[in-house]
Coordinates of C-alpha atoms in Angstrom, one line a residue:
Chain A
X1 CA 110.2 269.6 227.7
X2 CA 108.6 272.2 225.0
X3 CA 104.8 272.9 224.1
X4 CA 105.9 270.9 220.9
X5 CA 107.1 268.1 222.1
X6 CA 104.4 267.6 224.8
X7 CA 101.9 268.4 221.4
X8 CA 103.4 265.5 219.4
X9 CA 103.9 262.8 222.6
X10 CA 100.5 263.4 223.9
X11 CA 98.8 263.3 220.6
X12 CA 100.8 260.0 219.6
X13 CA 100.0 259.0 222.9
X14 CA 95.9 259.6 221.7
X15 CA 96.0 257.9 218.5
X16 CA 98.2 254.4 220.1
X17 CA 95.2 254.0 222.0
X18 CA 92.9 254.4 219.7
X19 CA 94.8 251.8 217.4
X20 CA 95.4 249.4 220.1
X21 CA 91.9 249.1 220.8
X22 CA 91.5 247.8 217.7
X23 CA 93.9 244.8 218.1
X24 CA 92.1 243.9 221.3
X25 CA 89.7 240.8 221.4
X26 CA 85.9 242.1 221.8
X27 CA 85.6 240.1 224.6
X28 CA 87.6 241.8 227.1
X29 CA 85.0 244.7 227.1
X30 CA 82.0 242.5 227.7
X31 CA 83.3 242.2 231.5
X32 CA 82.0 245.7 233.0
X33 CA 84.5 246.5 235.2
X34 CA 86.7 247.9 232.6
X35 CA 84.0 249.5 230.9
X36 CA 82.7 250.8 233.6
X37 CA 86.6 252.0 234.8
X38 CA 87.0 254.1 231.6
X39 CA 83.7 255.5 231.7
X40 CA 84.2 257.0 235.6
X41 CA 88.1 257.9 234.1
X42 CA 86.1 260.4 232.2
X43 CA 83.7 261.8 234.3
X44 CA 86.6 262.1 237.2
X45 CA 88.9 263.8 235.1
X46 CA 86.5 266.5 233.8
X47 CA 85.2 267.0 237.3
X48 CA 89.0 267.6 238.4
X49 CA 89.8 270.2 235.1
X50 CA 86.4 272.2 236.1
X51 CA 87.6 272.3 239.4
X52 CA 90.8 273.7 238.8
X53 CA 90.2 275.7 235.9
X54 CA 87.3 277.8 237.7
X55 CA 89.4 278.0 241.3
X56 CA 93.6 277.7 240.2
X57 CA 95.3 281.1 240.0
X58 CA 99.0 281.0 240.2
X59 CA 99.3 277.8 241.7
X60 CA 96.8 278.2 245.0
X61 CA 93.0 278.6 244.8
X62 CA 90.9 282.0 243.9
X63 CA 87.6 283.0 243.9
X64 CA 86.9 285.2 241.5
X65 CA 84.6 286.0 238.3
X66 CA 85.0 282.4 236.9
X67 CA 82.8 281.2 239.7
X68 CA 79.5 282.9 239.1
X69 CA 80.4 282.9 235.2
X70 CA 80.3 278.7 235.8
X71 CA 77.2 279.1 237.8
X72 CA 75.7 281.0 234.8
X73 CA 76.8 277.8 232.3
X74 CA 75.5 275.4 234.5
X75 CA 72.3 276.9 234.5
X76 CA 72.2 276.9 231.0
X77 CA 73.5 273.2 230.5
X78 CA 70.4 272.8 232.6
X79 CA 68.2 274.3 230.3
X80 CA 69.5 272.7 227.5
X81 CA 71.3 275.4 225.7
X82 CA 74.0 274.6 223.1
X83 CA 77.2 274.2 224.0
X84 CA 78.5 277.3 221.7
X85 CA 76.2 279.8 223.6
X86 CA 77.2 278.4 227.0
X87 CA 80.9 278.8 226.5
X88 CA 79.9 282.5 224.9
X89 CA 77.7 283.5 227.8
X90 CA 80.5 282.2 230.6
X91 CA 82.8 284.3 229.1
X92 CA 80.5 287.1 228.7
X93 CA 79.3 287.0 232.4
X94 CA 83.0 286.5 233.7
X95 CA 84.3 289.6 230.9
X96 CA 81.1 291.6 232.2
X97 CA 82.3 291.5 236.1
X98 CA 85.8 292.4 235.9
X99 CA 84.9 295.1 233.5
X100 CA 82.7 296.6 236.3
X101 CA 85.2 295.8 238.8
X102 CA 82.6 293.6 240.5
X103 CA 85.2 290.6 240.7
X104 CA 88.8 290.1 240.2
Chain B
X1 CA 69.3 241.8 203.7
X2 CA 71.9 240.7 201.3
X3 CA 69.0 241.2 198.6
X4 CA 69.2 244.7 199.5
X5 CA 72.7 244.6 199.0
X6 CA 73.8 247.6 196.3
X7 CA 70.6 249.4 196.7
X8 CA 71.6 253.1 196.1
X9 CA 68.6 254.0 198.1
X10 CA 68.6 252.4 201.5
X11 CA 66.4 254.2 203.9
X12 CA 68.3 253.2 207.0
X13 CA 72.0 254.4 205.4
X14 CA 70.1 257.8 204.8
X15 CA 68.6 257.6 208.1
X16 CA 72.2 257.3 209.4
X17 CA 73.8 260.1 207.3
X18 CA 71.3 262.4 208.3
X19 CA 72.0 260.7 212.1
X20 CA 75.6 262.0 211.6
X21 CA 74.9 265.7 210.2
X22 CA 73.0 266.8 213.2
X23 CA 75.4 265.5 215.4
X24 CA 78.4 266.3 213.7
X25 CA 77.8 269.7 212.8
X26 CA 77.3 271.2 216.4
X27 CA 80.0 269.1 217.7
X28 CA 82.6 270.3 215.1
X29 CA 81.1 274.1 215.7
X30 CA 83.1 273.5 219.3
X31 CA 86.4 273.4 217.7
X32 CA 86.0 277.5 217.9
X33 CA 85.8 276.9 221.5
X34 CA 89.0 274.6 221.3
X35 CA 91.2 277.0 219.2
X36 CA 90.7 279.8 221.0
X37 CA 91.0 278.4 224.3
X38 CA 94.5 276.4 222.8
X39 CA 95.8 279.8 222.0
X40 CA 94.7 281.8 225.5
X41 CA 96.7 278.5 226.9
X42 CA 99.4 279.7 225.4
X43 CA 99.8 277.3 222.2
X44 CA 100.6 278.7 218.6
X45 CA 98.3 278.5 216.2
X46 CA 100.2 275.8 214.6
X47 CA 100.6 273.6 217.7
X48 CA 96.5 274.1 218.1
X49 CA 95.9 273.0 214.4
X50 CA 98.4 270.0 214.8
X51 CA 96.7 268.9 218.0
X52 CA 93.2 269.2 216.1
X53 CA 94.5 267.3 213.4
X54 CA 96.4 264.6 215.0
X55 CA 95.1 264.1 217.9
X56 CA 91.4 264.7 217.6
X57 CA 90.0 264.0 220.6
X58 CA 87.9 266.8 221.7
X59 CA 88.5 266.1 225.7
X60 CA 92.0 264.6 225.6
X61 CA 93.0 268.3 223.8
X62 CA 90.7 270.6 226.2
X63 CA 92.7 268.7 228.9
X64 CA 96.0 269.0 227.3
X65 CA 95.1 272.6 227.2
X66 CA 93.8 273.1 230.5
X67 CA 96.5 271.8 232.0
X68 CA 99.3 273.6 230.0
X69 CA 97.1 276.6 230.8
X70 CA 97.7 276.3 234.7
X71 CA 101.6 275.1 234.5
X72 CA 102.7 275.9 231.1
X73 CA 105.7 273.6 229.6
X74 CA 106.9 272.3 233.5
X75 CA 103.3 270.3 233.5
X76 CA 104.6 268.5 230.6
X77 CA 104.2 265.1 232.0
X78 CA 100.9 265.6 233.7
X79 CA 99.6 267.8 230.7
X80 CA 100.2 263.9 228.3
X81 CA 98.9 261.5 230.9
X82 CA 96.0 263.0 231.6
X83 CA 95.4 263.5 227.5
X84 CA 96.1 259.5 227.6
X85 CA 94.1 258.9 230.2
X86 CA 91.3 260.9 229.0
X87 CA 91.9 258.9 225.6
X88 CA 91.3 255.5 227.1
X89 CA 88.0 255.7 226.2
X90 CA 88.9 255.7 222.8
X91 CA 90.6 252.2 223.1
X92 CA 87.6 250.8 224.3
X93 CA 85.4 252.1 221.2
X94 CA 87.9 251.0 219.3
X95 CA 87.0 247.4 220.2
X96 CA 83.5 247.9 219.9
X97 CA 84.0 249.2 216.1
X98 CA 86.1 246.3 215.5
X99 CA 83.3 244.2 214.1
X100 CA 81.8 246.9 212.4
X101 CA 84.5 248.2 210.7
X102 CA 86.4 244.2 209.9
X103 CA 87.2 243.8 206.3
X104 CA 88.3 247.1 205.3
X105 CA 92.1 247.2 203.8
X106 CA 95.2 248.6 206.2
X107 CA 94.9 252.5 205.5
X108 CA 91.1 252.6 206.0
X109 CA 91.5 250.4 209.1
X110 CA 93.7 253.7 210.6
X111 CA 91.8 256.4 209.3
X112 CA 89.0 254.7 211.1
X113 CA 91.0 253.6 214.2
X114 CA 91.8 257.9 214.1
X115 CA 88.2 258.9 214.0
X116 CA 87.0 256.5 216.7
X117 CA 85.9 259.2 219.1
X118 CA 82.5 259.5 220.6
X119 CA 80.4 260.9 218.1
X120 CA 81.4 258.3 215.5
X121 CA 80.9 255.2 218.0
X122 CA 77.2 256.7 219.2
X123 CA 75.7 257.3 215.5
X124 CA 77.7 253.7 214.4
X125 CA 76.2 251.9 217.2
X126 CA 72.9 253.1 217.2
X127 CA 72.1 252.0 213.1
X128 CA 70.5 248.6 213.1
X129 CA 71.9 247.0 210.1
X130 CA 75.9 246.5 209.0
X131 CA 75.3 249.2 206.0
X132 CA 73.8 251.8 208.1
X133 CA 76.2 251.6 211.1
X134 CA 79.2 251.9 208.6
X135 CA 77.7 254.8 206.5
X136 CA 76.9 256.0 210.2
X137 CA 80.3 255.9 211.0
X138 CA 82.1 257.4 208.1
X139 CA 79.4 260.5 207.9
X140 CA 80.1 261.4 211.2
X141 CA 83.6 260.8 211.1
X142 CA 84.0 262.8 207.8
X143 CA 81.7 266.0 209.4
X144 CA 83.6 266.2 212.1
X145 CA 87.1 265.7 211.0
X146 CA 87.0 268.3 208.7
X147 CA 84.5 270.9 210.6
X148 CA 86.6 270.3 213.6
X149 CA 89.6 271.5 212.1
X150 CA 88.2 274.5 209.9
X151 CA 86.8 276.1 213.6
X152 CA 89.9 274.8 215.2
X153 CA 91.9 277.5 213.0
X154 CA 88.7 279.8 213.1
X155 CA 89.0 279.9 217.3
X156 CA 92.5 280.1 217.3
X157 CA 93.0 283.0 214.9
X158 CA 90.1 284.6 216.8
X159 CA 91.3 283.9 220.1
X160 CA 95.0 285.4 218.8
X161 CA 93.2 288.5 218.3
X162 CA 91.2 289.2 221.1
X163 CA 94.3 289.7 223.4
X164 CA 93.9 290.0 227.3
X165 CA 92.6 286.4 228.1
X166 CA 91.3 287.0 231.4
X167 CA 89.5 290.3 230.2
X168 CA 87.2 289.0 228.0
X169 CA 86.3 286.0 230.0
X170 CA 88.5 282.9 228.1
X171 CA 89.3 281.4 231.8
X172 CA 86.0 281.4 232.5
X173 CA 84.6 279.9 229.3
X174 CA 87.2 277.1 229.3
X175 CA 85.6 276.1 232.7
X176 CA 82.2 276.5 231.4
X177 CA 83.5 273.8 228.3
X178 CA 84.8 271.5 230.6
X179 CA 81.4 271.4 232.7
X180 CA 79.9 271.0 229.4
X181 CA 81.6 268.1 228.1
X182 CA 80.8 266.1 231.8
X183 CA 77.2 267.6 231.3
X184 CA 76.1 264.5 230.0
X185 CA 77.5 262.0 231.6
X186 CA 75.8 263.2 235.3
X187 CA 72.8 261.2 234.9
X188 CA 72.9 258.9 237.3
X189 CA 74.0 258.7 241.1
X190 CA 77.6 257.2 240.8
X191 CA 79.1 259.3 238.2
X192 CA 77.5 262.5 240.1
X193 CA 79.4 260.8 243.4
X194 CA 83.1 260.7 241.3
X195 CA 82.3 263.9 240.0
X196 CA 82.0 265.5 243.2
X197 CA 84.9 263.6 244.8
X198 CA 86.8 264.4 242.1
X199 CA 87.0 268.0 242.0
X200 CA 87.1 268.4 246.1
X201 CA 90.7 266.2 246.0
X202 CA 91.7 268.0 242.6
X203 CA 90.8 271.6 245.0
X204 CA 92.4 270.3 247.5
X205 CA 95.8 269.6 246.2
X206 CA 96.2 272.1 244.1
X207 CA 97.7 274.9 246.7
X208 CA 100.3 271.6 247.6
X209 CA 100.9 269.5 244.0
X210 CA 102.3 270.8 241.0
X211 CA 100.4 271.7 238.2
X212 CA 98.6 268.5 236.3
X213 CA 99.2 266.5 239.5
X214 CA 95.8 267.2 241.3
X215 CA 93.7 266.5 238.1
X216 CA 95.6 263.0 237.9
X217 CA 95.2 262.2 241.5
X218 CA 91.7 263.0 241.1
X219 CA 91.5 259.7 238.3
X220 CA 92.0 257.6 241.7
X221 CA 88.3 258.3 242.7
X222 CA 87.1 256.8 239.4
X223 CA 89.5 254.0 239.6
X224 CA 88.4 253.0 243.5
X225 CA 84.8 254.0 242.7
X226 CA 85.0 251.8 239.2
X227 CA 86.9 248.8 240.7
X228 CA 84.8 248.2 243.7
X229 CA 81.3 249.4 242.0
X230 CA 80.7 251.4 245.3
X231 CA 77.0 253.2 244.7
X232 CA 76.5 251.1 241.4
X233 CA 74.6 248.4 241.3
X234 CA 71.1 249.0 241.3
X235 CA 69.7 249.4 238.1
X236 CA 68.9 253.3 237.8
X237 CA 66.2 254.4 235.2
X238 CA 68.4 254.7 232.6
X239 CA 70.3 251.2 232.4
X240 CA 69.4 250.5 229.5
X241 CA 70.8 254.0 227.6
X242 CA 74.7 253.7 228.7
X243 CA 76.5 254.4 225.6
X244 CA 78.8 251.2 226.5
X245 CA 75.8 249.3 226.1
X246 CA 76.6 246.5 229.2
X247 CA 73.1 246.0 229.5
X248 CA 71.4 244.9 232.8
X249 CA 72.7 241.6 233.9
X250 CA 69.4 239.2 233.4

């Protein structure tokens, strides 16, 4: 598939799920199990993406400047710093460590 | 309530609109990160903007570019599946919003469907009456839709100028962005345990499976824990504040 096809297909899938939801009777949601699975699905996918985005390099695992950058981000989120500031700070930490040659 | 119908200055509506702006403006600002990271992941500016216009769901958009960044077009199917799975919760939100948005015509209903995301649902369902709920929904939707798309374009243009993705730390910025989306959900033992297990599963499988598949495999953790309610059951400190509003069984 080309990137364009991926972009269009994924957009239709996500939009379709939203529209589908408005056709389902609300009583389905009153059952806690589907709601709980959907919430935890979000948590699991985001956590997996954090791990892969921090550790993956060319199909393998590599510990590099992304790890200390993520640690700084976690501290800033714990201190309730704004999202955009944390993202910029993480980039700056990784860029600085690489510029100094302290991390790959 | 009907006595107030048509009142030009409804304080609840005004409050809903203030809530919409205070939630919507910072969220729209993340669009810069998305635009820059999407370009860094190998998308062009048009593809990046189409995602924000058409998909319009931050988590799913970040997931798609996260998987494409690691595998390119060869990770097409896991990328689509990951974005779709993260979109499932929007379908649940749509069910919750059905009574609030009842009685709209087809076109406004479709637009409301498109704008059904975490923030519009949160603001709408937090309001005390139907008029304020609708005002909160539409005000949040307009703020975020316009802001998110403008900021996506700005980020894509900036990201294009930045050049070497790793030298400027954009790969670390992407990890931090995912952590930021995850962070507010880590308030109870069950989601924390699921997050740790999912991260371990994805990491261990990364050298073994093709790009994108480790992330999907980690989703199994959520299905197993969610179906069995492992580590759940005991009402936590904030059981009443859950976004799904399930309420403790009484």
